[in-house]
Short mmCIF file of C-alpha atoms and ligand atoms in Angstrom, two decimals:
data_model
loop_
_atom_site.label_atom_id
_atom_site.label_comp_id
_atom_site.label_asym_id
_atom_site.label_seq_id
_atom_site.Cartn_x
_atom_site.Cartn_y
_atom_site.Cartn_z
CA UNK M 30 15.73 -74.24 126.78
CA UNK M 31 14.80 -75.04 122.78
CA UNK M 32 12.94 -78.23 123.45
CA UNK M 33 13.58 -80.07 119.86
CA UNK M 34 11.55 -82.70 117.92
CA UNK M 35 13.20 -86.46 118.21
CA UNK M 36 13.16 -88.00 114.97
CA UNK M 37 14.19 -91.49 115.02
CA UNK M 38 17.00 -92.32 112.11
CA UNK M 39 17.49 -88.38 111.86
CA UNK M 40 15.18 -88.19 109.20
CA UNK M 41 14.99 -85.69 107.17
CA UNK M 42 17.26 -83.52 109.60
CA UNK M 43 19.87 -81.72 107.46
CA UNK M 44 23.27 -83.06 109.20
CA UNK M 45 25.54 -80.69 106.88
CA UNK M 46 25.82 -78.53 104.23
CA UNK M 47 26.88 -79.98 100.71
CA UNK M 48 27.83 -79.05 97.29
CA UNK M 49 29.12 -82.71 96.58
CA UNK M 50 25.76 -84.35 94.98
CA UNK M 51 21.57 -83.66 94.59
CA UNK M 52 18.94 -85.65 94.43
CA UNK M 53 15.64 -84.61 93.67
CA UNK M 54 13.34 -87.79 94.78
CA UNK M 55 10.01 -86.67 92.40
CA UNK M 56 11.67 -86.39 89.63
CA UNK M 57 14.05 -88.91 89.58
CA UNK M 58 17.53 -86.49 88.93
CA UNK M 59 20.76 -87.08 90.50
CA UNK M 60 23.59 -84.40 89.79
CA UNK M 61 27.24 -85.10 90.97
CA UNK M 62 28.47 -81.13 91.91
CA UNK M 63 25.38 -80.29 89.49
CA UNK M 64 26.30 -82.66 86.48
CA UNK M 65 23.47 -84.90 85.43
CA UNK M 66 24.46 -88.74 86.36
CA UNK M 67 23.07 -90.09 82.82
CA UNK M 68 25.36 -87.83 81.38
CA UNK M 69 28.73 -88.63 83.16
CA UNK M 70 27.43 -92.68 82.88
CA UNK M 71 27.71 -91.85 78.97
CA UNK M 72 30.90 -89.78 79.10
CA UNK M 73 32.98 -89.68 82.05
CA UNK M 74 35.16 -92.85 83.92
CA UNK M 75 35.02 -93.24 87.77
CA UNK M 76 37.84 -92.13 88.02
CA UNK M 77 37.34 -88.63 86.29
CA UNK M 78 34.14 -88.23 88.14
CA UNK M 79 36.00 -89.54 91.38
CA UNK M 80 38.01 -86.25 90.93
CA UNK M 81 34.64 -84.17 90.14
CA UNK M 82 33.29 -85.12 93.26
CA UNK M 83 36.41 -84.96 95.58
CA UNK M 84 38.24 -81.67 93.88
CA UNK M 85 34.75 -80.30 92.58
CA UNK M 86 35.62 -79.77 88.95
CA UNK M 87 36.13 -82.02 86.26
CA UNK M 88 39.78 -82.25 85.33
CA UNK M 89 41.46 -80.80 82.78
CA UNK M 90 43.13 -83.19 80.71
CA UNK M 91 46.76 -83.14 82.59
CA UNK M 92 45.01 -82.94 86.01
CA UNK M 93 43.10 -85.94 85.27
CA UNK M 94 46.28 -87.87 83.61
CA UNK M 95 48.44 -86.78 86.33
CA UNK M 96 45.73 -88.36 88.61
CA UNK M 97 45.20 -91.82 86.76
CA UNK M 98 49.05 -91.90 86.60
CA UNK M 99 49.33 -91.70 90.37
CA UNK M 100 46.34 -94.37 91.02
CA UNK M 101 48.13 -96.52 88.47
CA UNK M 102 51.01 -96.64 90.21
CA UNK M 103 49.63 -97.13 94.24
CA UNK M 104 47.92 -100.07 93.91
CA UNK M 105 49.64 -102.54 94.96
CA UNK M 106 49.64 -103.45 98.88
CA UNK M 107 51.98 -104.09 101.26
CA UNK M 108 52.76 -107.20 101.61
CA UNK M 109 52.61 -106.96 105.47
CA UNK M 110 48.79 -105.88 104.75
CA UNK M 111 48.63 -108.94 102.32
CA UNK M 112 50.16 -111.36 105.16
CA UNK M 113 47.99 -110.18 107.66
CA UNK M 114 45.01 -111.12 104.97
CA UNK M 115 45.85 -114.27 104.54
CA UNK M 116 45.02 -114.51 108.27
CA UNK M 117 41.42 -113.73 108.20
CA UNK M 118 38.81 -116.63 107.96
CA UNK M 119 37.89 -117.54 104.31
CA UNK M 120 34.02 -117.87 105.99
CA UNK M 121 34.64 -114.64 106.47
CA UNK M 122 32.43 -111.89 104.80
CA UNK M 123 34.51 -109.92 102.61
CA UNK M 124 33.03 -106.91 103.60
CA UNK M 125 34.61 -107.20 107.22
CA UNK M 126 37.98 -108.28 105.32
CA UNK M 127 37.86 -104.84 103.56
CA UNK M 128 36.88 -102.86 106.73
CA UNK M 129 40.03 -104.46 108.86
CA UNK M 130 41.72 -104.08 105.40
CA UNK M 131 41.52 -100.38 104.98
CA UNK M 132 42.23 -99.38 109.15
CA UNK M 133 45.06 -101.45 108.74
CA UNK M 134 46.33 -98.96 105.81
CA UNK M 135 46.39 -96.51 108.94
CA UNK M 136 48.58 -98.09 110.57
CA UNK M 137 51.53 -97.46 107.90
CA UNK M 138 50.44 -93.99 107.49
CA UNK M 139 49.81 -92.96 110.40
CA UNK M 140 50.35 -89.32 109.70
CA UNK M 141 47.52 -86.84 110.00
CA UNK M 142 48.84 -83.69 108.23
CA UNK M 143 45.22 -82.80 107.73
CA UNK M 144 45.29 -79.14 107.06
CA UNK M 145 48.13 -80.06 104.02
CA UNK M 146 46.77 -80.59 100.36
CA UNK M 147 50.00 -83.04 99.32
CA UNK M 148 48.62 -85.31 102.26
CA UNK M 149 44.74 -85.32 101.42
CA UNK M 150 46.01 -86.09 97.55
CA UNK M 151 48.06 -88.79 98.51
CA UNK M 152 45.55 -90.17 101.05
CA UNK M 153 42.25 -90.15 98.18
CA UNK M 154 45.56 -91.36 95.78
CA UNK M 155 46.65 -94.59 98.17
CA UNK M 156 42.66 -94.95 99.27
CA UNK M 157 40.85 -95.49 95.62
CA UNK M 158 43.81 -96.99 94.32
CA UNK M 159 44.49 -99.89 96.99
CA UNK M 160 40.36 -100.81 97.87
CA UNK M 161 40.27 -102.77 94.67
CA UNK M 162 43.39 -104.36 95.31
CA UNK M 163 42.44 -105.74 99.04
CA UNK M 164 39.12 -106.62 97.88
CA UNK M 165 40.57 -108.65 94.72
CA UNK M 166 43.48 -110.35 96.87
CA UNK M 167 40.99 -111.73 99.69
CA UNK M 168 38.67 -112.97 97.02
CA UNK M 169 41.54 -114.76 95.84
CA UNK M 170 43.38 -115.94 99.39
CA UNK M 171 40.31 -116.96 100.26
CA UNK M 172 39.75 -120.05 97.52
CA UNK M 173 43.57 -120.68 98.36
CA UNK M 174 45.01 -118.82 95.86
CA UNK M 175 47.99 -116.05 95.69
CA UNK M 176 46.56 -113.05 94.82
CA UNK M 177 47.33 -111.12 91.80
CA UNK M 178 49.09 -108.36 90.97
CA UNK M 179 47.91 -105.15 89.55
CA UNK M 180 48.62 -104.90 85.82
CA UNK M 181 50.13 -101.04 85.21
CA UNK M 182 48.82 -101.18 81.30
CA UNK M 183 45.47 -101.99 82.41
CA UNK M 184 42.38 -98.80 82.88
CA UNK M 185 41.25 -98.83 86.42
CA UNK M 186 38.05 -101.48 86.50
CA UNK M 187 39.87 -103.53 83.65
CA UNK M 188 42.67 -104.04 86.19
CA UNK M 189 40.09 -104.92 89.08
CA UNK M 190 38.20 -107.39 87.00
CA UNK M 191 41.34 -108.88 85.89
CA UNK M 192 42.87 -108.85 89.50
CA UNK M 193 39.60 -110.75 90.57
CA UNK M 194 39.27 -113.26 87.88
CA UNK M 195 43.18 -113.73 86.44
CA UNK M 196 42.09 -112.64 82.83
CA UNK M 197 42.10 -109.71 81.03
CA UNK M 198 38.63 -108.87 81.00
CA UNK M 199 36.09 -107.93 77.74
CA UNK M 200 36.31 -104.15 76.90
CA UNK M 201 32.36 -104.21 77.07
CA UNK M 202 32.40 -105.27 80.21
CA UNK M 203 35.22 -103.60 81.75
CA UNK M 204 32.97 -100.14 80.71
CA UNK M 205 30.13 -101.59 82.20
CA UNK M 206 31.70 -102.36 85.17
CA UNK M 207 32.86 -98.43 85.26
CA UNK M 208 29.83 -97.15 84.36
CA UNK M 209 28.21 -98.74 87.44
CA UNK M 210 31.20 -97.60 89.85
CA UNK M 211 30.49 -93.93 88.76
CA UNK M 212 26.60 -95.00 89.52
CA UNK M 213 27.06 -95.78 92.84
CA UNK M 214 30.00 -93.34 93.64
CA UNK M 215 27.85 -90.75 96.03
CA UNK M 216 24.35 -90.18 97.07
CA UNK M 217 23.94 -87.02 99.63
CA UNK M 218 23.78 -88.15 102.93
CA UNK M 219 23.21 -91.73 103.55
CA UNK M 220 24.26 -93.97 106.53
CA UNK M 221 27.80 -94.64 105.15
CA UNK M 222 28.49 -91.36 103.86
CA UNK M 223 27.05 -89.62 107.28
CA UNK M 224 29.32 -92.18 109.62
CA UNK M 225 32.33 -90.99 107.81
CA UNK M 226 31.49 -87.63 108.02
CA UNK M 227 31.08 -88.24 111.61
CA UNK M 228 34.40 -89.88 111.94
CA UNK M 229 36.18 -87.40 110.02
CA UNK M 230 35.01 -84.38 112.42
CA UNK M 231 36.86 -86.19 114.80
CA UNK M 232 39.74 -85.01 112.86
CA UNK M 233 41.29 -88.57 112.51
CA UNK M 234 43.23 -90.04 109.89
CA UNK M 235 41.11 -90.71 106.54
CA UNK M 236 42.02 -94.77 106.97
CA UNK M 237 39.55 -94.53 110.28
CA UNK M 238 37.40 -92.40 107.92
CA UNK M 239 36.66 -95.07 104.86
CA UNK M 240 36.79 -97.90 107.42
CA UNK M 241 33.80 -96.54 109.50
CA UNK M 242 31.96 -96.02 106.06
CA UNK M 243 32.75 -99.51 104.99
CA UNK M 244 31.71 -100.91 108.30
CA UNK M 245 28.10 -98.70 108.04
CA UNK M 246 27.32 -99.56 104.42
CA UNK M 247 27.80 -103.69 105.06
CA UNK M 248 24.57 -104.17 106.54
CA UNK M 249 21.28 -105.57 104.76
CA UNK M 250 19.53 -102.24 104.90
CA UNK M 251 22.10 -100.19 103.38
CA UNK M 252 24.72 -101.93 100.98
CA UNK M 253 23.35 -105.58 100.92
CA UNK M 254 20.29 -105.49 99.42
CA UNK M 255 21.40 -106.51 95.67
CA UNK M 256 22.78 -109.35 97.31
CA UNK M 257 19.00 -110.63 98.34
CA UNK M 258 17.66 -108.87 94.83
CA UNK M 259 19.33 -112.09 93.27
CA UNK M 260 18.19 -114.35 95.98
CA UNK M 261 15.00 -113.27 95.02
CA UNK M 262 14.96 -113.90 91.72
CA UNK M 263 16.82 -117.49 91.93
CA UNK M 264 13.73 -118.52 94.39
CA UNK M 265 11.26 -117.34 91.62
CA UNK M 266 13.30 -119.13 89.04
CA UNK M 267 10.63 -118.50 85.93
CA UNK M 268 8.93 -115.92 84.92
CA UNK M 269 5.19 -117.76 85.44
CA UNK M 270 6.26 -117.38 88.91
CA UNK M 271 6.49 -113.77 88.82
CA UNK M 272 2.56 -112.95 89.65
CA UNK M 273 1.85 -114.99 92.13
CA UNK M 274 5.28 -114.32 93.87
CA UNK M 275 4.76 -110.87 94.13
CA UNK M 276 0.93 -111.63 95.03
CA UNK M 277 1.79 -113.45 98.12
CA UNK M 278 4.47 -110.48 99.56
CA UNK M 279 1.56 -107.94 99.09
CA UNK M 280 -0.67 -110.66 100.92
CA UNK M 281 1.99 -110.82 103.94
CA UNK M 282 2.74 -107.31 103.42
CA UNK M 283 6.88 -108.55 102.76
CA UNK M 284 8.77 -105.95 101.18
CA UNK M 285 9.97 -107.20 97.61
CA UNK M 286 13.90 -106.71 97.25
CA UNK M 287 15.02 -104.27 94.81
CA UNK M 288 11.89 -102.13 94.79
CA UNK M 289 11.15 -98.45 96.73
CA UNK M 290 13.31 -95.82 98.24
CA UNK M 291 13.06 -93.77 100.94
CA UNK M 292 13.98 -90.70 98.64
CA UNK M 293 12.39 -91.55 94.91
CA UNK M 294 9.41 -91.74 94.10
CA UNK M 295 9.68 -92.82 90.31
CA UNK M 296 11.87 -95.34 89.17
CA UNK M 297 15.77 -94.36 90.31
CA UNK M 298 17.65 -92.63 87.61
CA UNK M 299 20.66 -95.27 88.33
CA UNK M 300 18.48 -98.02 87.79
CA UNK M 301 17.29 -96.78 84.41
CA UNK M 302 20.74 -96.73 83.56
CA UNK M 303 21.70 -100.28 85.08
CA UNK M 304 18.94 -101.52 82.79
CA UNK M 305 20.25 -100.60 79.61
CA UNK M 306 23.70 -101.95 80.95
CA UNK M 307 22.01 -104.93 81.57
CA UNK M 308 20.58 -105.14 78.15
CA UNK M 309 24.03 -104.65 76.60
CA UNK M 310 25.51 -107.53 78.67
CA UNK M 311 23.10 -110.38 77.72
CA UNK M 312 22.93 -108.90 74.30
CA UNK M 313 26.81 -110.03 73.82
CA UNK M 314 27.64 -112.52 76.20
CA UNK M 315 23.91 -114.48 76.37
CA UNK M 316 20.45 -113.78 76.86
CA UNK M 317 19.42 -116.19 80.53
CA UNK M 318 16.04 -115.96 82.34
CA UNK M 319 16.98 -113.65 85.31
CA UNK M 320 16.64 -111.03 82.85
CA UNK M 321 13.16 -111.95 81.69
CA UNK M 322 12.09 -112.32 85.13
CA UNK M 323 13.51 -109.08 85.88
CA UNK M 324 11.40 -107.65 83.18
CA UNK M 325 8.26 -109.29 84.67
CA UNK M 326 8.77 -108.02 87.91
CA UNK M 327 9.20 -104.27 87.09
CA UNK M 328 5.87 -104.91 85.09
CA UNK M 329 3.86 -106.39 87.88
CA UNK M 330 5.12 -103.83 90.73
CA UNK M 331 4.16 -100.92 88.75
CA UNK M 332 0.88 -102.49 87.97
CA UNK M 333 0.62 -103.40 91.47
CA UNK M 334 2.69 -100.35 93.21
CA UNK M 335 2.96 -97.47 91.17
CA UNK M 336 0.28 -95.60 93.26
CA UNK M 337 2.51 -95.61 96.31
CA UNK M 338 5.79 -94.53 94.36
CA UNK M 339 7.38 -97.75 94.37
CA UNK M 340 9.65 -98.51 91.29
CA UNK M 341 12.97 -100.36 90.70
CA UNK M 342 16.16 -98.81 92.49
CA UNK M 343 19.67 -99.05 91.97
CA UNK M 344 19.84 -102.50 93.41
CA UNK M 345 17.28 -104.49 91.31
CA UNK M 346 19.44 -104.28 88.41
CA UNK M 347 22.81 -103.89 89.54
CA UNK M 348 23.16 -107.16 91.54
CA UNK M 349 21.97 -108.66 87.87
CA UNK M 350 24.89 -106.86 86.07
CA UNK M 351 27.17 -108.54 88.31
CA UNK M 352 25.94 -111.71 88.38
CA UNK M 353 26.23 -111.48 84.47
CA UNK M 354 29.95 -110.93 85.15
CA UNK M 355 30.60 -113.74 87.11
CA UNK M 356 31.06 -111.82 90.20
CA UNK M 357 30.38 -114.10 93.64
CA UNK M 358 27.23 -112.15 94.84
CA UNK M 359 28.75 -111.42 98.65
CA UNK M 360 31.45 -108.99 96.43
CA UNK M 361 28.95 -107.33 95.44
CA UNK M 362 28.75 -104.79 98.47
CA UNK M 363 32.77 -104.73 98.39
CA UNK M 364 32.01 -103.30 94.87
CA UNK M 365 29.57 -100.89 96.00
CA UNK M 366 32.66 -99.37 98.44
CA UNK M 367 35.30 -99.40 95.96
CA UNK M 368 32.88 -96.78 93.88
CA UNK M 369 31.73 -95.29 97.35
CA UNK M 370 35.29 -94.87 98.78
CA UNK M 371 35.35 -91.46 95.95
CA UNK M 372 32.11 -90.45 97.76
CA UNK M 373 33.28 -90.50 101.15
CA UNK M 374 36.94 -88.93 100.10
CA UNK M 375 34.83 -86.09 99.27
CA UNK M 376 32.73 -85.41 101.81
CA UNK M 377 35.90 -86.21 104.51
CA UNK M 378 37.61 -83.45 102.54
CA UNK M 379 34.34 -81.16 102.80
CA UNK M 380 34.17 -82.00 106.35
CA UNK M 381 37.74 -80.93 107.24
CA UNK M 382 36.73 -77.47 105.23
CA UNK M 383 34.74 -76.04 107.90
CA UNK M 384 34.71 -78.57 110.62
CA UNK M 385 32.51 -79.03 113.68
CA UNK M 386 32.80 -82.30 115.57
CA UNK M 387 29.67 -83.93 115.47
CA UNK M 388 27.91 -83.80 119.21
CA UNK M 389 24.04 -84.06 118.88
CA UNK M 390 21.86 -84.59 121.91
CA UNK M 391 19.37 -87.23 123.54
CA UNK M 392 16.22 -87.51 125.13
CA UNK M 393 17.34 -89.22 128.14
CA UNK M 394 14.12 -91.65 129.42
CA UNK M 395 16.10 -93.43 132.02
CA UNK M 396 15.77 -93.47 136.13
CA UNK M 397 17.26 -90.75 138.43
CA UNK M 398 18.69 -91.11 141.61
CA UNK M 399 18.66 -94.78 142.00
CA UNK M 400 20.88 -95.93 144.91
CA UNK M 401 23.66 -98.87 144.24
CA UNK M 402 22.94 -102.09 145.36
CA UNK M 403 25.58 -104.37 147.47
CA UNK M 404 26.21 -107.56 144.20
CA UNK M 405 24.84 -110.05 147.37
CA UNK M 406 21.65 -108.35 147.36
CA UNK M 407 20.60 -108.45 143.62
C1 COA B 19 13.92 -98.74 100.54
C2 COA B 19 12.78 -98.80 101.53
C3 COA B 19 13.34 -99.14 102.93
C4 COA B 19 12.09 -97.44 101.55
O1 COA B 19 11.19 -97.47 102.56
P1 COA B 19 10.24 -96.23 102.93
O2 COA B 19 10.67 -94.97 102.35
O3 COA B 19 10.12 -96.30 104.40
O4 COA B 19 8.94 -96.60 102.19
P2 COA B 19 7.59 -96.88 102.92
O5 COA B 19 7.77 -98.03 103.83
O6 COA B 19 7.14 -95.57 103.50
O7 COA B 19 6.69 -97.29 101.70
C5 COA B 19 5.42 -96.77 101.43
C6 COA B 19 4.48 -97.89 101.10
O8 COA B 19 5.01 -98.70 100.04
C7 COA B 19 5.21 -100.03 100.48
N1 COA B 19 6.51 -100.50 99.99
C8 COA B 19 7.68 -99.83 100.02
N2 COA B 19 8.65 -100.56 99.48
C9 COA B 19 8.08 -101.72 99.10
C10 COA B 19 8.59 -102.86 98.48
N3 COA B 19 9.89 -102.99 98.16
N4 COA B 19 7.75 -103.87 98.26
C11 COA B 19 6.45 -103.77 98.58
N5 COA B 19 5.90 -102.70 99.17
C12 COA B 19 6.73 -101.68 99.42
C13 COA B 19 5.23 -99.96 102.01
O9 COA B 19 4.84 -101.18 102.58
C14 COA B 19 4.26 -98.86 102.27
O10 COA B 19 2.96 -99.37 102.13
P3 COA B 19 1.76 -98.84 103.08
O11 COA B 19 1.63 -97.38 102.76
O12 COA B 19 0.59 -99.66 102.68
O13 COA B 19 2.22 -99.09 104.49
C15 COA B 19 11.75 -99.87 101.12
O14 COA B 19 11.19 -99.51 99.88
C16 COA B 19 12.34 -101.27 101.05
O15 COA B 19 12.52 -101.92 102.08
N6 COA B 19 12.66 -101.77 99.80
C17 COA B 19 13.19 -103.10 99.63
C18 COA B 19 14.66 -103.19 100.02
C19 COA B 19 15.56 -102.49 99.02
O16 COA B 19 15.48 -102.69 97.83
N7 COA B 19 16.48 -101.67 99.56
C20 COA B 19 17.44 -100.93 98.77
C21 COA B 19 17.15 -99.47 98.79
S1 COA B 19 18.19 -98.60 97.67
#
């Protein structure tokens, strides 16, 4: 018998073969089906690289109309899915609203024509068009309001932000806003992405699929750290603070939000990117002291932390972005799946290519043999 290595968390154990994105951790490079991310930031939408990643070309320019036409015109939900929302505890974390949110979705299409391209089209259609929509509409039902519907002449994040806040938003910052869905749209095989690959070899519908993903990436160590990046800096709250904050988590050996990755080793190409997003926002809409402290930090980790590989990742500058927009910070993971939803369309679709169900094995280090006890003598 092959007696096999146990890795805890998998790592670095290959769990399938991809062609959907790369990331090369020492040089700080991450290619969606080989196409530099800096590149599609400055030229492609989400939804154009949504089809990249999920069809594995970029679109010509009818395939891509055709598929902003048919986005355009799915997103708006049931209103038996919208009734049911209205159910759910405004205390609620919105993340959990969008995981019930998008099973739910299975249950009026509960046809799995799987091996039928009409069927996985409309499926990534109904998917990346209606996420927005049910995370929008419990943002709203949750302060009491109705929520809002989609508006057909608005561009896909334009329509989200307006959705979420009942105005049209800033062109600026409707781009921005796209630019960081294409940022966070896929990275190789994380806990989200590797849960809905798991589901998917299961050969259920893709509903199950994105709702496994959603409930994976919701916790603090995968989707919710730019949630505590802000935290962080509203507890520093000036910029004189910076130094000895960051003193005092070395000291206690804390880890400081926003910083390191278990795959880069130089500062994370996405967060580069965020930065100069950043930059653009308080240019035009306000400069405010997050930023500088922002600025301060990076400066006294790599001082501090360089040696050991740590630099910013996606999350120290994309929870700022948001915050810039007005966006509530516990959306801010929602967010995150709307862009990852394309990710994990893509590697469902990969899956179903050359599917094997996903079975791995233990190291079993319980008892043997151990008789059953009568309950009156425990
Ligand atoms: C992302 C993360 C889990 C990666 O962890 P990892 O690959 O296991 O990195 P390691 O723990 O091996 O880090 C190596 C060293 O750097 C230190 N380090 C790593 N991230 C650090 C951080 N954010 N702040 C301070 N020190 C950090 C570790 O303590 C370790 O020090 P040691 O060698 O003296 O023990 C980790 O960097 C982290 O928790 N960051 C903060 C949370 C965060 O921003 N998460 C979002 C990730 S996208």
């Amino acid at each position: 018998m092959m007696v096999c290595e146990y890795k805890p968390g998998l790592e670095g154990i290959p769990a399938a073969q991809s062609s959907i994105s790369y990331v090369d951790g020492q040089k700080g490079i991450l290619e969606y089906r080989g196409i530099r991310i800096e590149e599609l930031a400055e030229k492609s939408t989400f939804l154009e690289t949504a089809y990249l990643l999920i069809w594995g070309e970029l679109p010509s320019k009818e395939e891509l109309e055709a598929f902003e036409h048919e986005v355009r015109y799915h997103r708006r939900i049931k209103y038996r899915i919208r009734d049911m929302m209205k159910c759910f505890p405004e205390s609620g974390h919105p993340m959990d609203a969008l995981q019930a949110s998008a099973a739910a979705l299975g249950l009026f299409y509960s046809l799995r024509d799987l091996h039928n391209p009409a069927y996985i089209r409309d499926s990534v259609v109904r998917l990346i068009a209606t996420i927005p929509t049910m995370v929008a509409a419990f943002q709203l039902m949750r302060k009491g309001n109705d929520p809002v519907r989609p508006r057909d002449d608005l561009d896909y994040s334009a329509n989200f932000l307006y959705m979420l806040n009942e105005q049209e938003p800033d062109p600026l910052a409707a781009r921005i806003f796209d630019i960081c869905l294409i940022l966070h749209v896929e990275h190789t095989m994380n806990a989200s992405t590797f849960s809905a690959r798991v589901t998917a070899s299961t050969l259920t519908d893709p509903y199950a699929v994105v709702a496994s993903a959603v409930g994976t990436l919701g916790g603090p160590l995968h989707g919710g750290a730019n949630e505590e990046v802000i935290q962080m800096l509203e507890n520093i709250g000036s910029v004189e603070n910076v130094r000895p904050y960051i003193q005092d988590c070395l000291e206690r050996k804390a880890k400081i939000m926003g910083f390191g990755h278990r795959v880069y080793k130089v500062k994370d190409p996405r967060a580069t990117i965020l930065q100069k997003l950043a930059e653009q926002l308080f240019e035009k809409f306000g400069h405010d002291k997050f930023y500088d402290i922002a600025q301060e930090m990076e400066r006294v980790v790599e001082e501090k932390l360089a040696s050991k590989g740590i630099y910013p990742n996606v999350d120290f500058y994309s929870g700022l972005v948001y915050r810039k927009m007005g966006i509530p910070t516990d959306l801010f993971t929602p967010i995150f799946a709307i862009a990852r939803v394309a990710g994990w369309l893509a590697h469902w679709k990969e899956q179903l290519a050359e599917n094997r169900i996903f079975r791995p094995t233990q190291i079993y280090n319980g008892r043997h043999e151990i008789p059953y006890t009568p309950i009156e003598q425990r």
